[in-house]
Amino acid sequence: MKKLKRFTSFVLSAFLICLSLISCADGGNEGKTTEPNSEEETKQAVSPVIADGIMIVGTGMSAAPFTFGDENGYPAGFDIAMINLIGSRLGVDAVIEPADKDDPISSLGSFIEVVISALPIDESNDKVDFSKAYYTSKQVALVASGIDDITSAKSLGGKNVGARPGYAPLLAAQEVDAKVKEYGDCKAAAKDLIDGKLDAVIVDKSIANALLKEHGSKLKAADGVKLEDVGYGIALPKGDKALAAAVNDAIDKIISDEQGGAYKNINKQFLEISR
């Protein structure tokens, strides 16, 4: 599949070069100077990622209910449903593959072309670009039962805090002066919290509720900790403006399509059941 996509990209590039040579032979538009509309050109351009009708998507499968393995071990969750909707809008098949569960973004650029895995949009990441937010995540701080000294965001100062990959700069921007350890696997973070290796774990509300259901009386939410919402985005190849424009347009249309209701339906299917 990887070779097929490379061959397709080669053929597409050769075709574009031929067109350029033909244009030069004809003299082009001599005497005319036209300023290109870069935004319009970006919208009309086709990324090599989707040019062959296939988009290979990586996901960590370790942040239920956004991404997890179903009873047969296949990728499932809100993120999987969302990327399939995006693929339909783009006219491509979204082929889902497991990514590194501890650091999903690190899988991008092998044969995996985009990554969706409950990833906070991290503008400081200089290795990838992010789509616009496809979901706005409300943050919850989990602590071990019996812990009463974490009552606000400020009280996290100096504490050992577990969080999803990409959260560290976001928490620093909110002046949360904690010692942040990033976890791709939310269950591993919960285990370390229960075992006393962490003082708190910050996750999305739906993820928190899933962990609370699993661990019963061992964990609780620190309701006094108020944190800013976080936008979840799709990690894209750095500099692929055509792909970013196409994906962002698809996200806009999916979220705004109240008549079709697909976005509302996947929210209800995967996220409301965990609340």
mmCIF file of C-alpha atoms in Angstrom:
data_model
loop_
_atom_site.group_PDB
_atom_site.id
_atom_site.type_symbol
_atom_site.label_atom_id
_atom_site.label_comp_id
_atom_site.label_asym_id
_atom_site.label_seq_id
_atom_site.Cartn_x
_atom_site.Cartn_y
_atom_site.Cartn_z
ATOM 1 C CA MET A 1 0.000 0.000 0.000
ATOM 2 C CA LYS A 2 2.859 2.306 0.828
ATOM 3 C CA LYS A 3 4.505 1.618 -2.562
ATOM 4 C CA LEU A 4 1.201 2.254 -4.339
ATOM 5 C CA LYS A 5 0.874 5.668 -2.735
ATOM 6 C CA ARG A 6 4.467 6.565 -3.650
ATOM 7 C CA PHE A 7 3.888 5.460 -7.256
ATOM 8 C CA THR A 8 0.694 7.520 -7.420
ATOM 9 C CA SER A 9 2.514 10.571 -6.072
ATOM 10 C CA PHE A 10 5.263 10.055 -8.691
ATOM 11 C CA VAL A 11 2.745 9.832 -11.547
ATOM 12 C CA LEU A 12 0.916 12.922 -10.281
ATOM 13 C CA SER A 13 4.175 14.879 -10.040
ATOM 14 C CA ALA A 14 5.226 13.806 -13.551
ATOM 15 C CA PHE A 15 1.859 14.887 -14.918
ATOM 16 C CA LEU A 16 2.160 18.314 -13.337
ATOM 17 C CA ILE A 17 5.693 18.747 -14.716
ATOM 18 C CA CYS A 18 4.459 17.899 -18.222
ATOM 19 C CA LEU A 19 1.717 20.480 -17.945
ATOM 20 C CA SER A 20 4.285 23.056 -16.854
ATOM 21 C CA LEU A 21 6.506 22.296 -19.859
ATOM 22 C CA ILE A 22 3.582 22.545 -22.270
ATOM 23 C CA SER A 23 2.654 25.910 -20.791
ATOM 24 C CA CYS A 24 6.212 27.173 -21.227
ATOM 25 C CA ALA A 25 6.304 25.951 -24.840
ATOM 26 C CA ASP A 26 3.144 27.893 -25.622
ATOM 27 C CA GLY A 27 4.646 31.047 -24.187
ATOM 28 C CA GLY A 28 2.139 31.200 -21.316
ATOM 29 C CA ASN A 29 0.357 34.530 -20.879
ATOM 30 C CA GLU A 30 3.023 36.890 -22.144
ATOM 31 C CA GLY A 31 2.705 40.456 -21.005
ATOM 32 C CA LYS A 32 0.158 39.573 -18.335
ATOM 33 C CA THR A 33 0.923 39.549 -14.628
ATOM 34 C CA THR A 34 -1.542 37.718 -12.399
ATOM 35 C CA GLU A 35 -1.301 37.541 -8.628
ATOM 36 C CA PRO A 36 -2.155 33.980 -7.557
ATOM 37 C CA ASN A 37 -4.903 33.569 -5.027
ATOM 38 C CA SER A 38 -2.914 31.365 -2.652
ATOM 39 C CA GLU A 39 -5.896 30.532 -0.440
ATOM 40 C CA GLU A 40 -7.987 29.442 -3.421
ATOM 41 C CA GLU A 41 -5.083 27.492 -4.908
ATOM 42 C CA THR A 42 -4.610 25.692 -1.592
ATOM 43 C CA LYS A 43 -8.287 24.712 -1.517
ATOM 44 C CA GLN A 44 -8.120 23.354 -5.066
ATOM 45 C CA ALA A 45 -4.831 21.499 -4.611
ATOM 46 C CA VAL A 46 -4.909 17.770 -3.890
ATOM 47 C CA SER A 47 -2.603 16.383 -1.227
ATOM 48 C CA PRO A 48 -0.657 13.244 -2.190
ATOM 49 C CA VAL A 49 -1.960 11.737 1.050
ATOM 50 C CA ILE A 50 -5.468 11.460 -0.412
ATOM 51 C CA ALA A 51 -4.728 11.531 -4.153
ATOM 52 C CA ASP A 52 -5.072 7.740 -4.482
ATOM 53 C CA GLY A 53 -8.343 7.536 -2.530
ATOM 54 C CA ILE A 54 -6.770 6.017 0.579
ATOM 55 C CA MET A 55 -5.767 7.760 3.814
ATOM 56 C CA ILE A 56 -3.796 5.687 6.308
ATOM 57 C CA VAL A 57 -4.744 6.767 9.829
ATOM 58 C CA GLY A 58 -2.893 5.955 13.037
ATOM 59 C CA THR A 59 -4.553 5.832 16.454
ATOM 60 C CA GLY A 60 -3.253 4.895 19.896
ATOM 61 C CA MET A 61 -6.280 2.842 21.013
ATOM 62 C CA SER A 62 -5.552 3.826 24.618
ATOM 63 C CA ALA A 63 -7.915 6.693 25.442
ATOM 64 C CA ALA A 64 -11.452 5.312 25.695
ATOM 65 C CA PRO A 65 -14.059 6.396 24.693
ATOM 66 C CA PHE A 66 -12.175 8.310 21.976
ATOM 67 C CA THR A 67 -9.922 5.501 20.790
ATOM 68 C CA PHE A 68 -9.788 1.936 22.090
ATOM 69 C CA GLY A 69 -9.855 -1.675 20.974
ATOM 70 C CA ASP A 70 -13.284 -3.294 20.716
ATOM 71 C CA GLU A 71 -14.047 -6.852 21.845
ATOM 72 C CA ASN A 72 -12.269 -8.163 18.745
ATOM 73 C CA GLY A 73 -9.280 -5.856 19.121
ATOM 74 C CA TYR A 74 -10.257 -3.548 16.273
ATOM 75 C CA PRO A 75 -9.964 0.250 16.639
ATOM 76 C CA ALA A 76 -13.187 1.839 17.866
ATOM 77 C CA GLY A 77 -14.425 5.022 19.509
ATOM 78 C CA PHE A 78 -15.416 8.603 18.807
ATOM 79 C CA ASP A 79 -12.159 9.409 17.009
ATOM 80 C CA ILE A 80 -12.509 6.423 14.700
ATOM 81 C CA ALA A 81 -16.080 7.371 13.827
ATOM 82 C CA MET A 82 -14.987 10.977 13.248
ATOM 83 C CA ILE A 83 -12.110 10.127 10.908
ATOM 84 C CA ASN A 84 -14.422 7.859 8.921
ATOM 85 C CA LEU A 85 -16.843 10.774 8.520
ATOM 86 C CA ILE A 86 -13.946 12.964 7.397
ATOM 87 C CA GLY A 87 -12.828 10.295 4.934
ATOM 88 C CA SER A 88 -16.325 10.158 3.459
ATOM 89 C CA ARG A 89 -16.324 13.930 3.021
ATOM 90 C CA LEU A 90 -12.942 13.756 1.297
ATOM 91 C CA GLY A 91 -14.016 10.858 -0.902
ATOM 92 C CA VAL A 92 -11.351 8.508 0.453
ATOM 93 C CA ASP A 93 -11.208 5.322 2.482
ATOM 94 C CA ALA A 94 -9.780 5.879 5.959
ATOM 95 C CA VAL A 95 -7.677 2.808 6.734
ATOM 96 C CA ILE A 96 -7.147 2.632 10.498
ATOM 97 C CA GLU A 97 -3.872 1.262 11.850
ATOM 98 C CA PRO A 98 -2.523 1.021 15.429
ATOM 99 C CA ALA A 99 -0.075 3.791 16.335
ATOM 100 C CA ASP A 100 2.357 3.934 19.245
ATOM 101 C CA LYS A 101 0.001 4.100 22.220
ATOM 102 C CA ASP A 102 2.487 6.021 24.372
ATOM 103 C CA ASP A 103 3.358 8.586 21.703
ATOM 104 C CA PRO A 104 0.893 8.326 18.797
ATOM 105 C CA ILE A 105 2.365 11.285 16.902
ATOM 106 C CA SER A 106 5.723 9.506 16.624
ATOM 107 C CA SER A 107 4.061 7.026 14.245
ATOM 108 C CA LEU A 108 3.345 9.758 11.697
ATOM 109 C CA GLY A 109 5.623 9.631 8.689
ATOM 110 C CA SER A 110 6.286 5.900 8.616
ATOM 111 C CA PHE A 111 3.461 4.433 6.575
ATOM 112 C CA ILE A 112 0.929 6.263 8.736
ATOM 113 C CA GLU A 113 -0.152 9.524 7.117
ATOM 114 C CA VAL A 114 -2.350 11.206 9.737
ATOM 115 C CA VAL A 115 -2.957 10.533 13.432
ATOM 116 C CA ILE A 116 -6.162 10.914 15.431
ATOM 117 C CA SER A 117 -5.875 9.888 19.072
ATOM 118 C CA ALA A 118 -7.473 12.411 21.470
ATOM 119 C CA LEU A 119 -4.550 14.749 20.777
ATOM 120 C CA PRO A 120 -4.612 18.293 22.146
ATOM 121 C CA ILE A 121 -3.716 20.904 19.547
ATOM 122 C CA ASP A 122 -0.138 21.832 20.408
ATOM 123 C CA GLU A 123 1.026 24.834 18.399
ATOM 124 C CA SER A 124 4.523 24.465 19.871
ATOM 125 C CA ASN A 125 5.023 21.109 18.146
ATOM 126 C CA ASP A 126 7.349 21.831 15.216
ATOM 127 C CA LYS A 127 7.259 18.297 13.792
ATOM 128 C CA VAL A 128 3.620 18.156 12.692
ATOM 129 C CA ASP A 129 0.714 20.416 11.846
ATOM 130 C CA PHE A 130 -2.694 20.073 13.455
ATOM 131 C CA SER A 131 -6.139 20.350 11.973
ATOM 132 C CA LYS A 132 -8.632 22.679 13.556
ATOM 133 C CA ALA A 133 -10.435 21.277 16.599
ATOM 134 C CA TYR A 134 -12.907 18.497 15.840
ATOM 135 C CA TYR A 135 -13.849 18.289 19.530
ATOM 136 C CA THR A 136 -13.654 20.660 22.495
ATOM 137 C CA SER A 137 -12.507 18.771 25.558
ATOM 138 C CA LYS A 138 -13.486 19.720 29.112
ATOM 139 C CA GLN A 139 -10.694 18.848 31.541
ATOM 140 C CA VAL A 140 -11.019 16.965 34.823
ATOM 141 C CA ALA A 141 -8.373 16.350 37.483
ATOM 142 C CA LEU A 142 -8.537 12.886 39.013
ATOM 143 C CA VAL A 143 -6.979 12.117 42.393
ATOM 144 C CA ALA A 144 -6.833 9.075 44.619
ATOM 145 C CA SER A 145 -9.689 8.697 47.060
ATOM 146 C CA GLY A 146 -8.821 10.229 50.409
ATOM 147 C CA ILE A 147 -6.705 13.013 48.889
ATOM 148 C CA ASP A 148 -8.091 16.395 49.939
ATOM 149 C CA ASP A 149 -5.231 18.848 49.410
ATOM 150 C CA ILE A 150 -5.809 19.344 45.666
ATOM 151 C CA THR A 151 -8.613 21.868 45.574
ATOM 152 C CA SER A 152 -7.646 24.224 42.738
ATOM 153 C CA ALA A 153 -5.404 24.482 39.689
ATOM 154 C CA LYS A 154 -2.913 26.420 41.794
ATOM 155 C CA SER A 155 -2.706 23.581 44.317
ATOM 156 C CA LEU A 156 -1.243 21.378 41.564
ATOM 157 C CA GLY A 157 1.975 23.395 41.870
ATOM 158 C CA GLY A 158 4.932 21.105 42.523
ATOM 159 C CA LYS A 159 2.755 17.993 42.236
ATOM 160 C CA ASN A 160 3.411 14.993 40.022
ATOM 161 C CA VAL A 161 0.688 15.152 37.400
ATOM 162 C CA GLY A 162 -0.086 12.709 34.611
ATOM 163 C CA ALA A 163 -1.560 14.004 31.358
ATOM 164 C CA ARG A 164 -2.026 13.139 27.700
ATOM 165 C CA PRO A 165 0.814 13.772 25.213
ATOM 166 C CA GLY A 166 0.933 17.454 24.323
ATOM 167 C CA TYR A 167 -0.636 18.675 27.567
ATOM 168 C CA ALA A 168 2.547 19.913 29.241
ATOM 169 C CA PRO A 169 2.803 23.226 27.319
ATOM 170 C CA LEU A 170 -0.951 23.766 27.617
ATOM 171 C CA LEU A 171 -0.822 23.414 31.399
ATOM 172 C CA ALA A 172 2.237 25.659 31.581
ATOM 173 C CA ALA A 173 0.323 28.300 29.618
ATOM 174 C CA GLN A 174 -2.381 28.153 32.305
ATOM 175 C CA GLU A 175 0.299 28.700 34.959
ATOM 176 C CA VAL A 176 -0.117 25.207 36.350
ATOM 177 C CA ASP A 177 3.359 24.764 37.828
ATOM 178 C CA ALA A 178 3.258 20.983 38.066
ATOM 179 C CA LYS A 179 5.737 18.242 37.245
ATOM 180 C CA VAL A 180 3.979 16.790 34.214
ATOM 181 C CA LYS A 181 4.524 13.236 33.010
ATOM 182 C CA GLU A 182 2.817 12.469 29.711
ATOM 183 C CA TYR A 183 0.899 9.223 29.235
ATOM 184 C CA GLY A 184 -0.426 7.951 25.941
ATOM 185 C CA ASP A 185 -2.157 5.139 27.813
ATOM 186 C CA CYS A 186 -4.806 6.587 30.133
ATOM 187 C CA LYS A 187 -5.202 3.302 32.002
ATOM 188 C CA ALA A 188 -1.489 3.312 32.817
ATOM 189 C CA ALA A 189 -1.834 6.842 34.188
ATOM 190 C CA ALA A 190 -4.768 5.772 36.362
ATOM 191 C CA LYS A 191 -2.780 2.805 37.698
ATOM 192 C CA ASP A 192 0.160 5.042 38.646
ATOM 193 C CA LEU A 193 -2.267 7.405 40.362
ATOM 194 C CA ILE A 194 -3.768 4.581 42.401
ATOM 195 C CA ASP A 195 -0.278 3.268 43.229
ATOM 196 C CA GLY A 196 0.781 6.675 44.563
ATOM 197 C CA LYS A 197 3.274 7.450 41.793
ATOM 198 C CA LEU A 198 1.210 10.478 40.736
ATOM 199 C CA ASP A 199 -0.686 13.104 42.699
ATOM 200 C CA ALA A 200 -3.248 13.790 39.980
ATOM 201 C CA VAL A 201 -4.183 12.901 36.412
ATOM 202 C CA ILE A 202 -5.684 15.462 34.050
ATOM 203 C CA VAL A 203 -7.858 14.064 31.271
ATOM 204 C CA ASP A 204 -10.971 14.781 29.247
ATOM 205 C CA LYS A 205 -14.242 14.522 31.159
ATOM 206 C CA SER A 206 -15.428 11.488 29.170
ATOM 207 C CA ILE A 207 -12.107 9.700 29.692
ATOM 208 C CA ALA A 208 -12.254 10.561 33.406
ATOM 209 C CA ASN A 209 -15.742 9.122 33.739
ATOM 210 C CA ALA A 210 -14.686 5.915 31.997
ATOM 211 C CA LEU A 211 -11.763 5.568 34.434
ATOM 212 C CA LEU A 212 -13.998 6.308 37.428
ATOM 213 C CA LYS A 213 -16.400 3.577 36.332
ATOM 214 C CA GLU A 214 -13.538 1.118 35.959
ATOM 215 C CA HIS A 215 -11.793 1.858 39.265
ATOM 216 C CA GLY A 216 -14.802 2.513 41.462
ATOM 217 C CA SER A 217 -13.956 3.957 44.876
ATOM 218 C CA LYS A 218 -10.189 4.153 44.264
ATOM 219 C CA LEU A 219 -10.402 7.451 42.364
ATOM 220 C CA LYS A 220 -12.408 10.654 42.490
ATOM 221 C CA ALA A 221 -12.632 13.940 40.622
ATOM 222 C CA ALA A 222 -11.087 17.009 42.245
ATOM 223 C CA ASP A 223 -14.018 19.287 41.481
ATOM 224 C CA GLY A 224 -12.255 22.452 42.629
ATOM 225 C CA VAL A 225 -9.633 22.209 39.869
ATOM 226 C CA LYS A 226 -10.823 24.432 37.017
ATOM 227 C CA LEU A 227 -8.878 24.232 33.774
ATOM 228 C CA GLU A 228 -9.387 25.691 30.324
ATOM 229 C CA ASP A 229 -11.031 23.609 27.613
ATOM 230 C CA VAL A 230 -8.705 21.927 25.134
ATOM 231 C CA GLY A 231 -9.278 21.447 21.413
ATOM 232 C CA TYR A 232 -8.535 17.993 20.007
ATOM 233 C CA GLY A 233 -6.983 18.026 16.532
ATOM 234 C CA ILE A 234 -5.683 15.610 13.922
ATOM 235 C CA ALA A 235 -1.908 15.437 13.484
ATOM 236 C CA LEU A 236 -0.977 16.055 9.833
ATOM 237 C CA PRO A 237 2.294 16.015 7.883
ATOM 238 C CA LYS A 238 4.206 19.256 8.381
ATOM 239 C CA GLY A 239 3.613 21.755 5.591
ATOM 240 C CA ASP A 240 0.874 19.867 3.730
ATOM 241 C CA LYS A 241 -1.424 22.876 3.352
ATOM 242 C CA ALA A 242 -3.674 21.161 0.818
ATOM 243 C CA LEU A 243 -4.413 18.315 3.228
ATOM 244 C CA ALA A 244 -4.972 20.704 6.146
ATOM 245 C CA ALA A 245 -7.410 22.779 4.081
ATOM 246 C CA ALA A 246 -9.334 19.688 2.971
ATOM 247 C CA VAL A 247 -9.518 18.185 6.464
ATOM 248 C CA ASN A 248 -10.518 21.495 8.074
ATOM 249 C CA ASP A 249 -13.259 21.994 5.497
ATOM 250 C CA ALA A 250 -14.553 18.477 6.175
ATOM 251 C CA ILE A 251 -14.570 19.113 9.940
ATOM 252 C CA ASP A 252 -16.536 22.343 9.467
ATOM 253 C CA LYS A 253 -19.143 20.625 7.311
ATOM 254 C CA ILE A 254 -19.525 17.622 9.611
ATOM 255 C CA ILE A 255 -19.992 19.726 12.744
ATOM 256 C CA SER A 256 -22.380 22.191 11.068
ATOM 257 C CA ASP A 257 -24.504 19.525 9.361
ATOM 258 C CA GLU A 258 -27.364 19.515 11.837
ATOM 259 C CA GLN A 259 -29.741 18.003 9.314
ATOM 260 C CA GLY A 260 -27.562 14.967 8.721
ATOM 261 C CA GLY A 261 -26.823 14.754 12.442
ATOM 262 C CA ALA A 262 -23.819 12.429 12.087
ATOM 263 C CA TYR A 263 -21.642 14.430 14.491
ATOM 264 C CA LYS A 264 -24.389 14.526 17.098
ATOM 265 C CA ASN A 265 -24.931 10.790 16.675
ATOM 266 C CA ILE A 266 -21.311 9.806 17.305
ATOM 267 C CA ASN A 267 -21.235 12.117 20.330
ATOM 268 C CA LYS A 268 -24.264 10.314 21.691
ATOM 269 C CA GLN A 269 -22.925 6.868 20.817
ATOM 270 C CA PHE A 270 -19.464 7.181 22.333
ATOM 271 C CA LEU A 271 -19.286 10.146 24.695
ATOM 272 C CA GLU A 272 -22.662 10.418 26.389
ATOM 273 C CA ILE A 273 -22.564 6.788 27.495
ATOM 274 C CA SER A 274 -19.415 7.549 29.489
ATOM 275 C CA ARG A 275 -20.906 10.496 31.367
#
